[in-house]
PDB file of C-alpha atoms in Angstrom:
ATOM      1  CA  UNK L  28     137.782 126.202  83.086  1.00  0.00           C
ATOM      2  CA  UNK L  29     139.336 123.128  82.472  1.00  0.00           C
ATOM      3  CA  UNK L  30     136.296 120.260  83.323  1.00  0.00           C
ATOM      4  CA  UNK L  31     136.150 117.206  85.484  1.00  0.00           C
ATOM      5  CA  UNK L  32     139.107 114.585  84.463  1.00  0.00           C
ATOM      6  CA  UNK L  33     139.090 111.117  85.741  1.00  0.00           C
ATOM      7  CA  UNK L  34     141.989 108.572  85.814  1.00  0.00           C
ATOM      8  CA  UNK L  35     142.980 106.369  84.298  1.00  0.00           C
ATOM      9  CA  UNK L  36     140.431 105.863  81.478  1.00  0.00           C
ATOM     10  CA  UNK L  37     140.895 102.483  81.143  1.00  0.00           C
ATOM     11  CA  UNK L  38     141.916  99.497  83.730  1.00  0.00           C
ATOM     12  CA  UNK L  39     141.953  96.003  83.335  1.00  0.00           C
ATOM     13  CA  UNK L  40     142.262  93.761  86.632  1.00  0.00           C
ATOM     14  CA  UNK L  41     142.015  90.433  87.672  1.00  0.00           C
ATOM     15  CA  UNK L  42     139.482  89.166  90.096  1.00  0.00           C
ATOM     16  CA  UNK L  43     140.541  89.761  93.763  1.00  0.00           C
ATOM     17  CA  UNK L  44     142.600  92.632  93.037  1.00  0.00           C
ATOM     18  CA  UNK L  45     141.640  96.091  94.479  1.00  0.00           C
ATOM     19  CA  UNK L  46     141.772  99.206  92.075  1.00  0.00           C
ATOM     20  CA  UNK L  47     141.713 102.707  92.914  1.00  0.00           C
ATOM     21  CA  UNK L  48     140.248 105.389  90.803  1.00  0.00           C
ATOM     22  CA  UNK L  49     140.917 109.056  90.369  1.00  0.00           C
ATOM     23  CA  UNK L  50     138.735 112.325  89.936  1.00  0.00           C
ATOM     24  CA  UNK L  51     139.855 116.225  90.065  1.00  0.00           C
ATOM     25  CA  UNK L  52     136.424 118.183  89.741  1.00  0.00           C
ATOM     26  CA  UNK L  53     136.226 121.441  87.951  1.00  0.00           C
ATOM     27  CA  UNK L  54     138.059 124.322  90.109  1.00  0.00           C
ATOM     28  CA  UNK L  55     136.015 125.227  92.242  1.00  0.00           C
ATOM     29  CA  UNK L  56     133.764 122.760  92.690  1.00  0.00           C
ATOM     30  CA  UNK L  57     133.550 121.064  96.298  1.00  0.00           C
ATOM     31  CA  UNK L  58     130.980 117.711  95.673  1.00  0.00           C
ATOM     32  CA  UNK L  59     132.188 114.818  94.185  1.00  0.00           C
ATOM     33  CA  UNK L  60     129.623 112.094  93.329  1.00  0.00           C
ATOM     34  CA  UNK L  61     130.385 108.734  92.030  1.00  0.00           C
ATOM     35  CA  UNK L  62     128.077 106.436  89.986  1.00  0.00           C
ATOM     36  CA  UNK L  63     128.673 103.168  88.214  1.00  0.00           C
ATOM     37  CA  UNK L  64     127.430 102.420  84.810  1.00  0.00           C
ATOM     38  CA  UNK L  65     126.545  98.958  83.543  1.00  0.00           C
ATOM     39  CA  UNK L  66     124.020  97.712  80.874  1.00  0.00           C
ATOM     40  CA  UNK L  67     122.346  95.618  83.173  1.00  0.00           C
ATOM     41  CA  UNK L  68     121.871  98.202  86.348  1.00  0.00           C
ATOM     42  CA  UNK L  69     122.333 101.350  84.590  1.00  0.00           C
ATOM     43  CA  UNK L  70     123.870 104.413  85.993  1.00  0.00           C
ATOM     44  CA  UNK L  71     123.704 104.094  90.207  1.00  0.00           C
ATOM     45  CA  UNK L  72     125.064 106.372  92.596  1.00  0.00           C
ATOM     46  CA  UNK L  73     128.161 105.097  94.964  1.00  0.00           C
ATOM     47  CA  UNK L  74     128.769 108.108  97.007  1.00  0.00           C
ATOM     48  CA  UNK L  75     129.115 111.759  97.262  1.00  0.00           C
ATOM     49  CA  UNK L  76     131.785 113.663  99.111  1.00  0.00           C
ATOM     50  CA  UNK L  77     131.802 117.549 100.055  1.00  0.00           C
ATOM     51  CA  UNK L  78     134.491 119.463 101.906  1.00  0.00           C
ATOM     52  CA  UNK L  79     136.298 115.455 102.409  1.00  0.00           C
ATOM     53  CA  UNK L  80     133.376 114.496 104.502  1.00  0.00           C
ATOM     54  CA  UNK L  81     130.930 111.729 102.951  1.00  0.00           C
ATOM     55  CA  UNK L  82     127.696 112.806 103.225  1.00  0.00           C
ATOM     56  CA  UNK L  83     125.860 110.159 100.701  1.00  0.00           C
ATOM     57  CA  UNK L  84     125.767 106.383 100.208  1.00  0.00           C
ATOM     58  CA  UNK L  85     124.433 104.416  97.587  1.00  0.00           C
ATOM     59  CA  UNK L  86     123.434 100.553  98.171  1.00  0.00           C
ATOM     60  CA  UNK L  87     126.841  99.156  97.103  1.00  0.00           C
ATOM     61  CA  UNK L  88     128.700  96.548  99.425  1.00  0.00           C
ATOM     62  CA  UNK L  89     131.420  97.692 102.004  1.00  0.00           C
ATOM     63  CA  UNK L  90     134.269  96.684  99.302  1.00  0.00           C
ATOM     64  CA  UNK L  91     133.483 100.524  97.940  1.00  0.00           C
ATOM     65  CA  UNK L  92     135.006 102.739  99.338  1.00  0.00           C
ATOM     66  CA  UNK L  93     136.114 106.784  98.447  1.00  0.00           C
ATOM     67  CA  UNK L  94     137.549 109.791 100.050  1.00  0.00           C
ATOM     68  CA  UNK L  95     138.115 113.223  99.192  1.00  0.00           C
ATOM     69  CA  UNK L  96     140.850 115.638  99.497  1.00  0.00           C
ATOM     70  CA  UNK L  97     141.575 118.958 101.163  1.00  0.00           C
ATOM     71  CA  UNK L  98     141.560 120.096  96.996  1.00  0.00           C
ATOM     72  CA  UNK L  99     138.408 117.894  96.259  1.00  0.00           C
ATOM     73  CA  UNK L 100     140.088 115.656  94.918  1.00  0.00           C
ATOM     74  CA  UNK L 101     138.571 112.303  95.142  1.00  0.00           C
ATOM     75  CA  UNK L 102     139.195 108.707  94.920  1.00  0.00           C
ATOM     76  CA  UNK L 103     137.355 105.906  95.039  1.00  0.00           C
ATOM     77  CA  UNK L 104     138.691 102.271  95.943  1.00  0.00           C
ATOM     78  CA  UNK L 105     137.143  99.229  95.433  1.00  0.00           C
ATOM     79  CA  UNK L 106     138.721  95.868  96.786  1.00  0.00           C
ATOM     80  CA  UNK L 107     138.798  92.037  96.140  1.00  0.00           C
ATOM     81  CA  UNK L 108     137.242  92.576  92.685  1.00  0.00           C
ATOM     82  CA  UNK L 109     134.411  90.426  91.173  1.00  0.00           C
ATOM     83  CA  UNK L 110     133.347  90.149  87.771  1.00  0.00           C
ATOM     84  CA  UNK L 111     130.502  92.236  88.245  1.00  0.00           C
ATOM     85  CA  UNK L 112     132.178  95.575  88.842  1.00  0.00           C
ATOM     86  CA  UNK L 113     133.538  95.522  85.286  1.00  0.00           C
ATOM     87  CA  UNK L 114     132.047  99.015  84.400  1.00  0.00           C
ATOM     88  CA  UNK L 115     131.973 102.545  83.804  1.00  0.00           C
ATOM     89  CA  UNK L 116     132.838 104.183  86.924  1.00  0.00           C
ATOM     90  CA  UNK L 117     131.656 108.046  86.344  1.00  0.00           C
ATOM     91  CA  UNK L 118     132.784 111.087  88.568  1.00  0.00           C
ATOM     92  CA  UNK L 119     130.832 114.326  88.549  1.00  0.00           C
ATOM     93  CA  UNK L 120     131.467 117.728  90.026  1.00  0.00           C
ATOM     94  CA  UNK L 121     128.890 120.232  91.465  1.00  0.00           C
ATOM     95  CA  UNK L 122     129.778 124.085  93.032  1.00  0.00           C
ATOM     96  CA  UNK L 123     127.357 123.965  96.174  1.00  0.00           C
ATOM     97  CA  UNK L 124     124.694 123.309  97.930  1.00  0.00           C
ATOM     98  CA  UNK L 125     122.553 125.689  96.218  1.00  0.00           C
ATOM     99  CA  UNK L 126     123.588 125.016  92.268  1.00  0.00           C
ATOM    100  CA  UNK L 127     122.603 121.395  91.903  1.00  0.00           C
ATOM    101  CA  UNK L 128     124.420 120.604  88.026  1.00  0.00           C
ATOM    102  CA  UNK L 129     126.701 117.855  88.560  1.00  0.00           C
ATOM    103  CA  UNK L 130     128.857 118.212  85.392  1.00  0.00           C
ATOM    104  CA  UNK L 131     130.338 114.435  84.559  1.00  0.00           C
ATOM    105  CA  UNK L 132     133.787 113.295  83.807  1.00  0.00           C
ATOM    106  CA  UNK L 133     134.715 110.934  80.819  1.00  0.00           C
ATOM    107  CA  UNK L 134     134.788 108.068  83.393  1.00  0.00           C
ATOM    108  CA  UNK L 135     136.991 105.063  84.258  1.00  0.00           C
ATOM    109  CA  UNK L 136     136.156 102.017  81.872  1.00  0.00           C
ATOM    110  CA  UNK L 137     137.363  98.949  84.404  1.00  0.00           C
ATOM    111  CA  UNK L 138     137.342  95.577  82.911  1.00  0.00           C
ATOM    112  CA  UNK L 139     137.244  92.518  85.670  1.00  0.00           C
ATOM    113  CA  UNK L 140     138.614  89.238  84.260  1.00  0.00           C
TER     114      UNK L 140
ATOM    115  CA  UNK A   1     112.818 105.934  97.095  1.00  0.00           C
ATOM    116  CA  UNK A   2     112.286 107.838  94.185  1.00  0.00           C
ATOM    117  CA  UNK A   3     111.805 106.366  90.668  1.00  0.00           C
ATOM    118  CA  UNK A   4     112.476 107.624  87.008  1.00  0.00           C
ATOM    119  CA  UNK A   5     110.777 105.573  84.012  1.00  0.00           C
ATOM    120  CA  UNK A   6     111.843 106.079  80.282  1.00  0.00           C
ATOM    121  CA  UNK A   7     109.378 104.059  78.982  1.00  0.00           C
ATOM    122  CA  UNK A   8     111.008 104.197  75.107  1.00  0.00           C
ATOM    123  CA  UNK A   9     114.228 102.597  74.950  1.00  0.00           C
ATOM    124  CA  UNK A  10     115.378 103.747  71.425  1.00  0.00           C
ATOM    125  CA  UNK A  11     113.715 106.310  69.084  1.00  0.00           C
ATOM    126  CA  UNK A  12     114.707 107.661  65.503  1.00  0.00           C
ATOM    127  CA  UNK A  13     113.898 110.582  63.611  1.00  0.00           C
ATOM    128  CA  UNK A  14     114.541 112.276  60.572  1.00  0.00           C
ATOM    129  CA  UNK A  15     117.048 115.059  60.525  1.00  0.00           C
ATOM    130  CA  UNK A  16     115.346 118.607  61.293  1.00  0.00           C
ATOM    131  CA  UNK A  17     112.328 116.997  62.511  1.00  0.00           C
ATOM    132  CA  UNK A  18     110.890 117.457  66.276  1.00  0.00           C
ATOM    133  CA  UNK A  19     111.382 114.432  68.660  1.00  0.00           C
ATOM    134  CA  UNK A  20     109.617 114.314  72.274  1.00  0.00           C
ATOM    135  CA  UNK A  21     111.090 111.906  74.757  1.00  0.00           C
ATOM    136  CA  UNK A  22     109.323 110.818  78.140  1.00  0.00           C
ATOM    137  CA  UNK A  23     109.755 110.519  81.351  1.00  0.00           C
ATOM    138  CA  UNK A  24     107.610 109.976  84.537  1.00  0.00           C
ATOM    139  CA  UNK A  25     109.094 109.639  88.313  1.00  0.00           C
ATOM    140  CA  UNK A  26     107.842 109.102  91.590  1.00  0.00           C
ATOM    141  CA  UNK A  27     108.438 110.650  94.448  1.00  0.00           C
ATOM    142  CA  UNK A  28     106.692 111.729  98.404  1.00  0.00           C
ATOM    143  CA  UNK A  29     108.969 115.565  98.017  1.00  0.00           C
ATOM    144  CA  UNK A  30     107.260 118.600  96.836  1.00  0.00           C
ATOM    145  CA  UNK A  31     110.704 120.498  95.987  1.00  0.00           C
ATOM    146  CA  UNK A  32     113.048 118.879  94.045  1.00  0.00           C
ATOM    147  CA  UNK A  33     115.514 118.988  90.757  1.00  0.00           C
ATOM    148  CA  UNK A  34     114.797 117.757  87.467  1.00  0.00           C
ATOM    149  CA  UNK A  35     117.302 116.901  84.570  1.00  0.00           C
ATOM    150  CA  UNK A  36     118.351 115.463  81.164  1.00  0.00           C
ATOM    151  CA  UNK A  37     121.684 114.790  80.678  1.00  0.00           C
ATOM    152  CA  UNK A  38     123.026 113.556  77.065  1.00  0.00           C
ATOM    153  CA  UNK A  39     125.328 110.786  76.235  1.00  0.00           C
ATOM    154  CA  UNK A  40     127.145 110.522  72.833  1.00  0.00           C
ATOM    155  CA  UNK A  41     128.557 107.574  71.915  1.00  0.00           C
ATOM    156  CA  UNK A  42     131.502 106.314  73.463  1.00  0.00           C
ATOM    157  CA  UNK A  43     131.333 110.148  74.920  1.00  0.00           C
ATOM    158  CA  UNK A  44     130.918 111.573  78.504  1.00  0.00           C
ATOM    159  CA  UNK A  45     127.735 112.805  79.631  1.00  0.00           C
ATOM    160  CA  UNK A  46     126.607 116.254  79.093  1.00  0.00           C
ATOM    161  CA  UNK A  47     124.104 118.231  80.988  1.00  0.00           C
ATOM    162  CA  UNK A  48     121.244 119.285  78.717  1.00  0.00           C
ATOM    163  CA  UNK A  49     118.751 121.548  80.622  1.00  0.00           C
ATOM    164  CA  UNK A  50     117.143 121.589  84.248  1.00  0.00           C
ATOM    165  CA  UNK A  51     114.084 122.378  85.966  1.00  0.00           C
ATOM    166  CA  UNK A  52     113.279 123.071  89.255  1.00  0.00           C
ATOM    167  CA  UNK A  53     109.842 121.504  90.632  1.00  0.00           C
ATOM    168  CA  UNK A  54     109.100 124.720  92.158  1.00  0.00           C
ATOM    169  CA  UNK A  55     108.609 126.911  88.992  1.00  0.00           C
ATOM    170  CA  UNK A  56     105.806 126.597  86.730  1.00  0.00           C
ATOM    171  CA  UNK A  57     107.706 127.438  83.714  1.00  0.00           C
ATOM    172  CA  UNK A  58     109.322 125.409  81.515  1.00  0.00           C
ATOM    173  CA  UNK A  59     113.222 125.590  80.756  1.00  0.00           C
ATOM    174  CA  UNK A  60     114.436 126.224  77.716  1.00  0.00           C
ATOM    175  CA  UNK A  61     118.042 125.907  76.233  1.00  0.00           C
ATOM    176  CA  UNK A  62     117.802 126.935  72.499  1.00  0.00           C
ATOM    177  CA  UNK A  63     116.562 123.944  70.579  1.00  0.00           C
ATOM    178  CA  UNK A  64     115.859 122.098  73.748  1.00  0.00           C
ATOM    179  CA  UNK A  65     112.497 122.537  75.962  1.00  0.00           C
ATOM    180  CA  UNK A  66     110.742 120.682  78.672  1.00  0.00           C
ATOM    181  CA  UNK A  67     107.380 119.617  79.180  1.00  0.00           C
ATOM    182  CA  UNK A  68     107.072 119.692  82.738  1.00  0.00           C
ATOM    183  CA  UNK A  69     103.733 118.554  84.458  1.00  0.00           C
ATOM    184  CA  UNK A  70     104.110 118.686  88.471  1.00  0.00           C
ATOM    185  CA  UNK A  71     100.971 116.766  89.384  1.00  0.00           C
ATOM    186  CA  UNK A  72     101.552 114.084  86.758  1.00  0.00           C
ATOM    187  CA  UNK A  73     105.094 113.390  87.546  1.00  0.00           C
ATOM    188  CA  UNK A  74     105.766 114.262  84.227  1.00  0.00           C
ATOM    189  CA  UNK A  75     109.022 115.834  82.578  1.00  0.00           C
ATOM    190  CA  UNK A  76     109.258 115.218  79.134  1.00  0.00           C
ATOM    191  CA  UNK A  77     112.114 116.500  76.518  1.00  0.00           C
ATOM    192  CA  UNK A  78     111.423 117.934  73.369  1.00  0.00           C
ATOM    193  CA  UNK A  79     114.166 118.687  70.898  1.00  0.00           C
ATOM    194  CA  UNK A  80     113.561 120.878  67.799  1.00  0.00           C
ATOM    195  CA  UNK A  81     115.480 121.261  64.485  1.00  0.00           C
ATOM    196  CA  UNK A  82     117.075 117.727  65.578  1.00  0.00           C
ATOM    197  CA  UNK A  83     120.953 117.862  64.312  1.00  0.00           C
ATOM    198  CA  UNK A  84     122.810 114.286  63.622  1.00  0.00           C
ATOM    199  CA  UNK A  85     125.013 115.562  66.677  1.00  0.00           C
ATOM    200  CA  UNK A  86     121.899 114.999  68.787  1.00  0.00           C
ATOM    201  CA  UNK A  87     122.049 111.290  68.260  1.00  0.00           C
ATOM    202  CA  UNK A  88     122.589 109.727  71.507  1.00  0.00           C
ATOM    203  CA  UNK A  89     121.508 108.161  74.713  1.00  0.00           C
ATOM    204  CA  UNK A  90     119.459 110.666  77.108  1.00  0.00           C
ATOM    205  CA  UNK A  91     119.141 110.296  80.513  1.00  0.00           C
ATOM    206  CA  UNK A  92     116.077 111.649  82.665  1.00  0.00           C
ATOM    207  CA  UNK A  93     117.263 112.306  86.502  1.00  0.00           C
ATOM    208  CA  UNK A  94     115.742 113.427  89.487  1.00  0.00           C
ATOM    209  CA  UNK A  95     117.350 114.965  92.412  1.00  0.00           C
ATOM    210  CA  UNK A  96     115.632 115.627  95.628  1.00  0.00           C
ATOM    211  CA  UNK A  97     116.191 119.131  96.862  1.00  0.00           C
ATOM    212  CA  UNK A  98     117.345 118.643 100.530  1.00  0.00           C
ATOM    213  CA  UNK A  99     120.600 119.021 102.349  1.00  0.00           C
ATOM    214  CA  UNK A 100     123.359 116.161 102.301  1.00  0.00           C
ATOM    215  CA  UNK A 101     121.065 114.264  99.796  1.00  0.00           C
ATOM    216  CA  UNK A 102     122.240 116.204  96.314  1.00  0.00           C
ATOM    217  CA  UNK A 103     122.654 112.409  94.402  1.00  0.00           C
ATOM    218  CA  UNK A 104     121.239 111.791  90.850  1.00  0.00           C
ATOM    219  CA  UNK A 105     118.493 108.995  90.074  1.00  0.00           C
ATOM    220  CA  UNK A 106     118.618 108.007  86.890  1.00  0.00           C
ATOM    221  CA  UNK A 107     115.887 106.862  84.069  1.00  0.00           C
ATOM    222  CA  UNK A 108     117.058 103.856  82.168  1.00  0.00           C
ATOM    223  CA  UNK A 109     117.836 105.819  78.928  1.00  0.00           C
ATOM    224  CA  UNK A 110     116.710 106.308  75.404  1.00  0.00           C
ATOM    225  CA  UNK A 111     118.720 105.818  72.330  1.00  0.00           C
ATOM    226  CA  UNK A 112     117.847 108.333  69.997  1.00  0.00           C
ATOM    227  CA  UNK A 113     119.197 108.087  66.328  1.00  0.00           C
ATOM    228  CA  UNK A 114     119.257 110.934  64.228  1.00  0.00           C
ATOM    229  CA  UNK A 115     118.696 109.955  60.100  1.00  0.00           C
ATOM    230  CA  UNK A 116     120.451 111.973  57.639  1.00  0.00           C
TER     231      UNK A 116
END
């Protein structure tokens, strides 16, 4: 099975722009979390989607936003960009319910400058 | 609100030695998911083994084992024969074991180095 991609793998943008990120999670798999990785904060979860409904939200502000697909799929937005959300935006992939693994993607480096 | 402390930012060991890395968390649930996930440098993050809070025993994935100590809130990671391809950051998480709440909290990390 082919595992979780993410794109693009690199983004540079310019404060106030909005940037959209993609994941496809391993066949199969219908939960799509989200977590942002930055020296300071460390890795902290944005949101997880199952069967395109979110059902988890992490303490970000309102400018974060995602949605999933009929083929969980899943995107994640994030508008009028600041400095701080230069980071490593990581998407991960569980089965169900009852098999917890979330199995990661090779994540989204965005650089805000 | 749960809590995960790695309370040893970077660690180094010989080649083929044993290395134990802690973790402690907090937490009001009595069932619930615990996990160490590997990152290689300027690599994506790997699942390394799991436990569940309900079972006494200890996982085990070959050279990998867990120390797990439920009334503690303990969960430590011990690797064995270390390999230079275990150099890395690992990552302690916890995951509470309840419907619609299946999101990782994550340790701060440890930097391992492996010495030739």
């Amino acid at each position: 099975k082919a595992g979780v991609t993410q794109t693009p793998r690199y983004l540079i943008k310019t404060r106030g722009q909005q940037v959209t990120l993609s994941c496809s999670p391993i066949s199969g798999h219908r939960s799509v979390s989200w977590y942002q990785q930055t020296p300071g904060q460390g890795l902290q979860f944005l949101f997880e989607y199952f069967s395109e409904t979110q059902r988890n939200k992490g303490n970000f502000p309102g400018r974060f936003s995602g949605r999933q697909f009929s083929n969980s799929r899943s995107e994640m937005n994030v508008s009028t960009l600041e400095l701080g959300d230069s980071a490593l935006y990581l998407c991960a992939s569980s089965q169900e319910l009852a098999i917890p693994e979330q199995y990661f993607g090779p994540g989204t480096r965005l650089t805000v400058t | 609100a749960q809590t995960v402390t790695q309370s040893q930012p970077e660690m180094s060991v010989q080649e083929a030695e044993t290395v134990t890395l802690s973790c402690t968390y907090d937490t009001s649930e009595s069932n619930y998911y615990l996990f160490w996930y590997k990152q290689p440098p300027s690599r994506q993050m790997i699942l390394v083994i799991r436990q569940e809070a309900y079972k006494q025993q200890n996982a085990t994935e070959n050279r990998f084992s867990v120390n797990f100590q439920k009334a503690a809130k303990s969960f430590s990671l011990k690797i064995s024969d270390s390999q230079l391809g275990d150099t890395a950051m690992y990552f302690c998480a916890f995951m509470t074991h309840s419907f619609g709440n299946e999101k990782l909290t994550f340790g701060t990390g440890t930097r391992l180095t492996i010495i030739p």
